[in-house]
Amino acid sequence: MSKFLALIQNKNKKERADDVRPRSWYRFFINVKTFNILILASICFFGALYLAQINSMAIKGFEIKDLEDKQSALKENIRKVEFQVAEMQSTAKIQERINSLSMVSVAKVDYAKTSGTVAVK
């Protein structure tokens, strides 16, 4: 029986020896684990960076839309002002203002004459 127990003990020692992995395997496992953690962290970081960039672009889009609306409103305002300027410069409007201010037309214009040349210092 002792011979049988000795064989079993030797077999168990061999199995345990086979289960013991070399130190390099643990280093490899730690490196893979660290690598996986780094990959996960970089995915999270770049995902957050992507969301920030998309958010920034959406905000810029709204700002551009607002500026385009302001531009169209200003163009409409310029068109109205140009129409008013043209209306105020029309001869009918000028004649109406002359009559409202009780201005009269000049029949003969007298110009002042100077003797010789005059120089100003």
Short mmCIF file of N, CA and C in Angstrom, two decimals:
data_model
loop_
_atom_site.label_atom_id
_atom_site.label_comp_id
_atom_site.label_asym_id
_atom_site.label_seq_id
_atom_site.Cartn_x
_atom_site.Cartn_y
_atom_site.Cartn_z
N MET A 1 0.80 -1.19 0.00
CA MET A 1 0.00 0.00 0.00
C MET A 1 0.85 1.26 0.00
N SER A 2 1.95 1.19 0.69
CA SER A 2 2.80 2.37 0.75
C SER A 2 3.38 2.68 -0.62
N LYS A 3 3.61 1.62 -1.38
CA LYS A 3 4.10 1.84 -2.73
C LYS A 3 3.05 2.59 -3.55
N PHE A 4 1.82 2.19 -3.38
CA PHE A 4 0.72 2.83 -4.10
C PHE A 4 0.57 4.29 -3.68
N LEU A 5 0.67 4.57 -2.38
CA LEU A 5 0.59 5.95 -1.89
C LEU A 5 1.75 6.77 -2.41
N ALA A 6 2.91 6.18 -2.50
CA ALA A 6 4.07 6.90 -3.01
C ALA A 6 3.87 7.27 -4.47
N LEU A 7 3.28 6.37 -5.26
CA LEU A 7 2.99 6.66 -6.66
C LEU A 7 1.97 7.79 -6.79
N ILE A 8 0.96 7.76 -5.96
CA ILE A 8 -0.07 8.81 -6.01
C ILE A 8 0.53 10.16 -5.63
N GLN A 9 1.38 10.15 -4.61
CA GLN A 9 2.01 11.41 -4.19
C GLN A 9 2.91 11.95 -5.30
N ASN A 10 3.65 11.06 -5.95
CA ASN A 10 4.51 11.50 -7.06
C ASN A 10 3.67 12.04 -8.21
N LYS A 11 2.56 11.39 -8.47
CA LYS A 11 1.68 11.84 -9.55
C LYS A 11 1.11 13.22 -9.21
N ASN A 12 0.68 13.41 -7.96
CA ASN A 12 0.16 14.71 -7.54
C ASN A 12 1.22 15.79 -7.65
N LYS A 13 2.46 15.47 -7.31
CA LYS A 13 3.54 16.45 -7.42
C LYS A 13 3.76 16.84 -8.87
N LYS A 14 3.67 15.85 -9.78
CA LYS A 14 3.85 16.14 -11.19
C LYS A 14 2.72 17.03 -11.70
N GLU A 15 1.49 16.71 -11.28
CA GLU A 15 0.35 17.53 -11.72
C GLU A 15 0.49 18.96 -11.21
N ARG A 16 0.90 19.09 -9.95
CA ARG A 16 1.10 20.44 -9.40
C ARG A 16 2.24 21.14 -10.12
N ALA A 17 3.24 20.43 -10.49
CA ALA A 17 4.37 21.02 -11.21
C ALA A 17 3.92 21.49 -12.59
N ASP A 18 3.02 20.72 -13.20
CA ASP A 18 2.49 21.13 -14.50
C ASP A 18 1.59 22.36 -14.38
N ASP A 19 0.87 22.48 -13.27
CA ASP A 19 -0.02 23.62 -13.06
C ASP A 19 0.75 24.91 -12.80
N VAL A 20 1.92 24.78 -12.26
CA VAL A 20 2.70 25.97 -11.95
C VAL A 20 3.20 26.53 -13.27
N ARG A 21 2.78 27.73 -13.54
CA ARG A 21 3.16 28.37 -14.79
C ARG A 21 4.41 29.21 -14.56
N PRO A 22 5.17 29.40 -15.59
CA PRO A 22 6.38 30.20 -15.42
C PRO A 22 6.05 31.67 -15.18
N ARG A 23 7.01 32.38 -14.61
CA ARG A 23 6.81 33.80 -14.29
C ARG A 23 6.52 34.62 -15.55
N SER A 24 7.09 34.25 -16.66
CA SER A 24 6.87 35.01 -17.90
C SER A 24 5.39 35.00 -18.28
N TRP A 25 4.70 33.90 -17.96
CA TRP A 25 3.26 33.85 -18.27
C TRP A 25 2.52 34.91 -17.47
N TYR A 26 2.87 35.08 -16.19
CA TYR A 26 2.21 36.10 -15.37
C TYR A 26 2.52 37.50 -15.91
N ARG A 27 3.75 37.71 -16.35
CA ARG A 27 4.08 39.01 -16.94
C ARG A 27 3.25 39.25 -18.18
N PHE A 28 3.13 38.20 -19.00
CA PHE A 28 2.32 38.32 -20.20
C PHE A 28 0.87 38.61 -19.84
N PHE A 29 0.35 37.92 -18.83
CA PHE A 29 -1.03 38.13 -18.40
C PHE A 29 -1.23 39.55 -17.90
N ILE A 30 -0.28 40.05 -17.12
CA ILE A 30 -0.37 41.42 -16.62
C ILE A 30 -0.28 42.40 -17.78
N ASN A 31 0.58 42.12 -18.74
CA ASN A 31 0.70 43.00 -19.90
C ASN A 31 -0.58 43.02 -20.72
N VAL A 32 -1.20 41.87 -20.91
CA VAL A 32 -2.47 41.80 -21.64
C VAL A 32 -3.55 42.54 -20.87
N LYS A 33 -3.57 42.35 -19.57
CA LYS A 33 -4.56 43.03 -18.73
C LYS A 33 -4.36 44.54 -18.80
N THR A 34 -3.12 44.98 -18.70
CA THR A 34 -2.81 46.41 -18.79
C THR A 34 -3.17 46.94 -20.17
N PHE A 35 -2.86 46.17 -21.19
CA PHE A 35 -3.18 46.57 -22.56
C PHE A 35 -4.69 46.72 -22.74
N ASN A 36 -5.46 45.78 -22.21
CA ASN A 36 -6.92 45.86 -22.32
C ASN A 36 -7.46 47.08 -21.58
N ILE A 37 -6.89 47.38 -20.43
CA ILE A 37 -7.32 48.56 -19.67
C ILE A 37 -6.99 49.83 -20.45
N LEU A 38 -5.80 49.87 -21.04
CA LEU A 38 -5.42 51.04 -21.84
C LEU A 38 -6.32 51.20 -23.06
N ILE A 39 -6.66 50.11 -23.71
CA ILE A 39 -7.57 50.16 -24.86
C ILE A 39 -8.93 50.68 -24.43
N LEU A 40 -9.46 50.18 -23.33
CA LEU A 40 -10.75 50.63 -22.84
C LEU A 40 -10.72 52.12 -22.47
N ALA A 41 -9.65 52.54 -21.81
CA ALA A 41 -9.52 53.95 -21.43
C ALA A 41 -9.42 54.83 -22.66
N SER A 42 -8.66 54.40 -23.67
CA SER A 42 -8.54 55.21 -24.89
C SER A 42 -9.86 55.26 -25.64
N ILE A 43 -10.62 54.18 -25.65
CA ILE A 43 -11.94 54.19 -26.29
C ILE A 43 -12.85 55.18 -25.58
N CYS A 44 -12.84 55.17 -24.26
CA CYS A 44 -13.66 56.13 -23.50
C CYS A 44 -13.21 57.56 -23.76
N PHE A 45 -11.90 57.79 -23.77
CA PHE A 45 -11.37 59.14 -23.99
C PHE A 45 -11.75 59.66 -25.38
N PHE A 46 -11.51 58.85 -26.40
CA PHE A 46 -11.82 59.29 -27.75
C PHE A 46 -13.33 59.39 -27.99
N GLY A 47 -14.11 58.58 -27.30
CA GLY A 47 -15.57 58.71 -27.38
C GLY A 47 -16.03 60.04 -26.80
N ALA A 48 -15.48 60.41 -25.66
CA ALA A 48 -15.83 61.71 -25.06
C ALA A 48 -15.36 62.85 -25.95
N LEU A 49 -14.18 62.72 -26.53
CA LEU A 49 -13.66 63.74 -27.44
C LEU A 49 -14.56 63.88 -28.66
N TYR A 50 -15.04 62.76 -29.18
CA TYR A 50 -15.95 62.76 -30.33
C TYR A 50 -17.25 63.47 -29.98
N LEU A 51 -17.81 63.16 -28.82
CA LEU A 51 -19.05 63.81 -28.40
C LEU A 51 -18.86 65.31 -28.24
N ALA A 52 -17.74 65.73 -27.69
CA ALA A 52 -17.47 67.16 -27.53
C ALA A 52 -17.36 67.83 -28.89
N GLN A 53 -16.72 67.18 -29.83
CA GLN A 53 -16.56 67.75 -31.18
C GLN A 53 -17.91 67.86 -31.88
N ILE A 54 -18.74 66.85 -31.78
CA ILE A 54 -20.06 66.88 -32.41
C ILE A 54 -20.91 67.97 -31.77
N ASN A 55 -20.83 68.11 -30.46
CA ASN A 55 -21.58 69.16 -29.76
C ASN A 55 -21.12 70.54 -30.22
N SER A 56 -19.82 70.72 -30.35
CA SER A 56 -19.28 72.00 -30.82
C SER A 56 -19.76 72.31 -32.23
N MET A 57 -19.77 71.32 -33.09
CA MET A 57 -20.22 71.53 -34.47
C MET A 57 -21.71 71.87 -34.51
N ALA A 58 -22.51 71.25 -33.65
CA ALA A 58 -23.94 71.56 -33.61
C ALA A 58 -24.17 73.00 -33.16
N ILE A 59 -23.42 73.44 -32.17
CA ILE A 59 -23.53 74.82 -31.69
C ILE A 59 -23.14 75.79 -32.80
N LYS A 60 -22.06 75.49 -33.51
CA LYS A 60 -21.63 76.35 -34.62
C LYS A 60 -22.70 76.40 -35.70
N GLY A 61 -23.37 75.29 -35.95
CA GLY A 61 -24.44 75.26 -36.94
C GLY A 61 -25.58 76.20 -36.57
N PHE A 62 -25.96 76.18 -35.29
CA PHE A 62 -27.03 77.09 -34.84
C PHE A 62 -26.59 78.54 -34.94
N GLU A 63 -25.33 78.81 -34.60
CA GLU A 63 -24.82 80.19 -34.70
C GLU A 63 -24.81 80.66 -36.15
N ILE A 64 -24.42 79.78 -37.07
CA ILE A 64 -24.42 80.14 -38.49
C ILE A 64 -25.84 80.41 -38.96
N LYS A 65 -26.79 79.60 -38.53
CA LYS A 65 -28.19 79.81 -38.92
C LYS A 65 -28.69 81.16 -38.42
N ASP A 66 -28.37 81.51 -37.17
CA ASP A 66 -28.77 82.81 -36.63
C ASP A 66 -28.15 83.95 -37.43
N LEU A 67 -26.87 83.82 -37.77
CA LEU A 67 -26.21 84.87 -38.54
C LEU A 67 -26.80 84.99 -39.95
N GLU A 68 -27.18 83.88 -40.55
CA GLU A 68 -27.82 83.94 -41.87
C GLU A 68 -29.17 84.63 -41.78
N ASP A 69 -29.92 84.37 -40.71
CA ASP A 69 -31.20 85.06 -40.52
C ASP A 69 -31.00 86.56 -40.35
N LYS A 70 -29.99 86.94 -39.56
CA LYS A 70 -29.69 88.37 -39.38
C LYS A 70 -29.28 89.00 -40.71
N GLN A 71 -28.50 88.27 -41.49
CA GLN A 71 -28.05 88.79 -42.78
C GLN A 71 -29.23 89.04 -43.70
N SER A 72 -30.16 88.10 -43.76
CA SER A 72 -31.33 88.29 -44.64
C SER A 72 -32.19 89.45 -44.14
N ALA A 73 -32.31 89.62 -42.82
CA ALA A 73 -33.08 90.74 -42.28
C ALA A 73 -32.40 92.07 -42.62
N LEU A 74 -31.07 92.11 -42.52
CA LEU A 74 -30.34 93.34 -42.86
C LEU A 74 -30.43 93.64 -44.36
N LYS A 75 -30.38 92.63 -45.19
CA LYS A 75 -30.54 92.85 -46.63
C LYS A 75 -31.91 93.44 -46.94
N GLU A 76 -32.92 92.93 -46.28
CA GLU A 76 -34.28 93.46 -46.47
C GLU A 76 -34.35 94.91 -45.99
N ASN A 77 -33.72 95.20 -44.87
CA ASN A 77 -33.70 96.57 -44.33
C ASN A 77 -32.97 97.51 -45.30
N ILE A 78 -31.85 97.07 -45.86
CA ILE A 78 -31.10 97.88 -46.82
C ILE A 78 -31.96 98.15 -48.05
N ARG A 79 -32.67 97.15 -48.51
CA ARG A 79 -33.54 97.34 -49.68
C ARG A 79 -34.61 98.38 -49.40
N LYS A 80 -35.20 98.34 -48.21
CA LYS A 80 -36.23 99.32 -47.85
C LYS A 80 -35.64 100.73 -47.77
N VAL A 81 -34.46 100.86 -47.17
CA VAL A 81 -33.82 102.17 -47.05
C VAL A 81 -33.46 102.72 -48.42
N GLU A 82 -32.94 101.88 -49.30
CA GLU A 82 -32.62 102.33 -50.66
C GLU A 82 -33.87 102.80 -51.39
N PHE A 83 -34.97 102.12 -51.18
CA PHE A 83 -36.23 102.54 -51.79
C PHE A 83 -36.66 103.90 -51.24
N GLN A 84 -36.52 104.10 -49.94
CA GLN A 84 -36.87 105.40 -49.34
C GLN A 84 -35.97 106.51 -49.87
N VAL A 85 -34.68 106.23 -50.03
CA VAL A 85 -33.75 107.24 -50.56
C VAL A 85 -34.14 107.60 -51.99
N ALA A 86 -34.45 106.62 -52.80
CA ALA A 86 -34.86 106.89 -54.18
C ALA A 86 -36.16 107.69 -54.20
N GLU A 87 -37.07 107.38 -53.30
CA GLU A 87 -38.34 108.10 -53.24
C GLU A 87 -38.12 109.55 -52.81
N MET A 88 -37.24 109.77 -51.84
CA MET A 88 -36.98 111.13 -51.36
C MET A 88 -36.24 111.96 -52.41
N GLN A 89 -35.47 111.34 -53.27
CA GLN A 89 -34.72 112.06 -54.29
C GLN A 89 -35.52 112.29 -55.57
N SER A 90 -36.71 111.78 -55.64
CA SER A 90 -37.51 111.98 -56.85
C SER A 90 -37.89 113.45 -57.00
N THR A 91 -38.04 113.90 -58.25
CA THR A 91 -38.35 115.31 -58.52
C THR A 91 -39.70 115.70 -57.96
N ALA A 92 -40.65 114.82 -57.97
CA ALA A 92 -41.97 115.15 -57.43
C ALA A 92 -41.88 115.42 -55.94
N LYS A 93 -41.12 114.62 -55.24
CA LYS A 93 -40.97 114.80 -53.79
C LYS A 93 -40.21 116.09 -53.49
N ILE A 94 -39.17 116.38 -54.27
CA ILE A 94 -38.41 117.62 -54.07
C ILE A 94 -39.30 118.82 -54.32
N GLN A 95 -40.11 118.79 -55.37
CA GLN A 95 -41.03 119.90 -55.67
C GLN A 95 -42.03 120.07 -54.54
N GLU A 96 -42.50 119.00 -53.99
CA GLU A 96 -43.46 119.06 -52.88
C GLU A 96 -42.82 119.72 -51.66
N ARG A 97 -41.55 119.39 -51.37
CA ARG A 97 -40.86 120.01 -50.23
C ARG A 97 -40.59 121.49 -50.48
N ILE A 98 -40.28 121.85 -51.72
CA ILE A 98 -40.07 123.27 -52.04
C ILE A 98 -41.34 124.06 -51.79
N ASN A 99 -42.46 123.54 -52.21
CA ASN A 99 -43.74 124.23 -52.01
C ASN A 99 -44.10 124.29 -50.52
N SER A 100 -43.79 123.23 -49.76
CA SER A 100 -44.14 123.24 -48.34
C SER A 100 -43.29 124.23 -47.55
N LEU A 101 -42.08 124.52 -48.02
CA LEU A 101 -41.20 125.48 -47.35
C LEU A 101 -41.40 126.91 -47.87
N SER A 102 -42.35 127.10 -48.77
CA SER A 102 -42.67 128.41 -49.37
C SER A 102 -41.45 129.03 -50.04
N MET A 103 -40.69 128.26 -50.75
CA MET A 103 -39.55 128.76 -51.50
C MET A 103 -40.03 129.24 -52.86
N VAL A 104 -39.35 130.25 -53.40
CA VAL A 104 -39.70 130.78 -54.72
C VAL A 104 -38.49 130.60 -55.62
N SER A 105 -38.74 130.52 -56.89
CA SER A 105 -37.64 130.36 -57.82
C SER A 105 -37.01 131.72 -58.11
N VAL A 106 -35.75 131.75 -58.35
CA VAL A 106 -35.00 132.98 -58.60
C VAL A 106 -35.03 133.25 -60.10
N ALA A 107 -35.42 134.52 -60.46
CA ALA A 107 -35.48 134.88 -61.87
C ALA A 107 -34.11 135.28 -62.38
N LYS A 108 -33.43 136.15 -61.65
CA LYS A 108 -32.14 136.63 -62.10
C LYS A 108 -31.15 136.46 -60.94
N VAL A 109 -29.98 135.93 -61.25
CA VAL A 109 -28.97 135.69 -60.25
C VAL A 109 -27.91 136.77 -60.39
N ASP A 110 -27.58 137.44 -59.28
CA ASP A 110 -26.51 138.43 -59.26
C ASP A 110 -25.32 137.81 -58.55
N TYR A 111 -24.17 137.85 -59.22
CA TYR A 111 -22.95 137.30 -58.65
C TYR A 111 -22.10 138.43 -58.13
N ALA A 112 -21.42 138.24 -57.05
CA ALA A 112 -20.52 139.25 -56.49
C ALA A 112 -19.22 139.22 -57.27
N LYS A 113 -18.73 140.43 -57.63
CA LYS A 113 -17.50 140.52 -58.39
C LYS A 113 -16.41 141.04 -57.49
N THR A 114 -15.25 140.48 -57.63
CA THR A 114 -14.10 140.93 -56.87
C THR A 114 -13.12 141.61 -57.81
N SER A 115 -12.38 142.54 -57.26
CA SER A 115 -11.40 143.23 -58.11
C SER A 115 -10.06 142.53 -57.97
N GLY A 116 -9.58 141.98 -59.03
CA GLY A 116 -8.28 141.33 -59.03
C GLY A 116 -8.32 139.97 -58.35
N THR A 117 -7.13 139.50 -58.06
CA THR A 117 -7.02 138.20 -57.40
C THR A 117 -6.90 138.39 -55.91
N VAL A 118 -7.46 137.53 -55.21
CA VAL A 118 -7.44 137.60 -53.75
C VAL A 118 -6.76 136.33 -53.25
N ALA A 119 -5.80 136.53 -52.37
CA ALA A 119 -5.11 135.39 -51.79
C ALA A 119 -5.37 135.34 -50.30
N VAL A 120 -5.50 134.19 -49.80
CA VAL A 120 -5.75 134.01 -48.38
C VAL A 120 -4.51 133.40 -47.77
N LYS A 121 -4.06 134.00 -46.64
CA LYS A 121 -2.90 133.46 -45.94
C LYS A 121 -3.33 132.53 -44.85
#
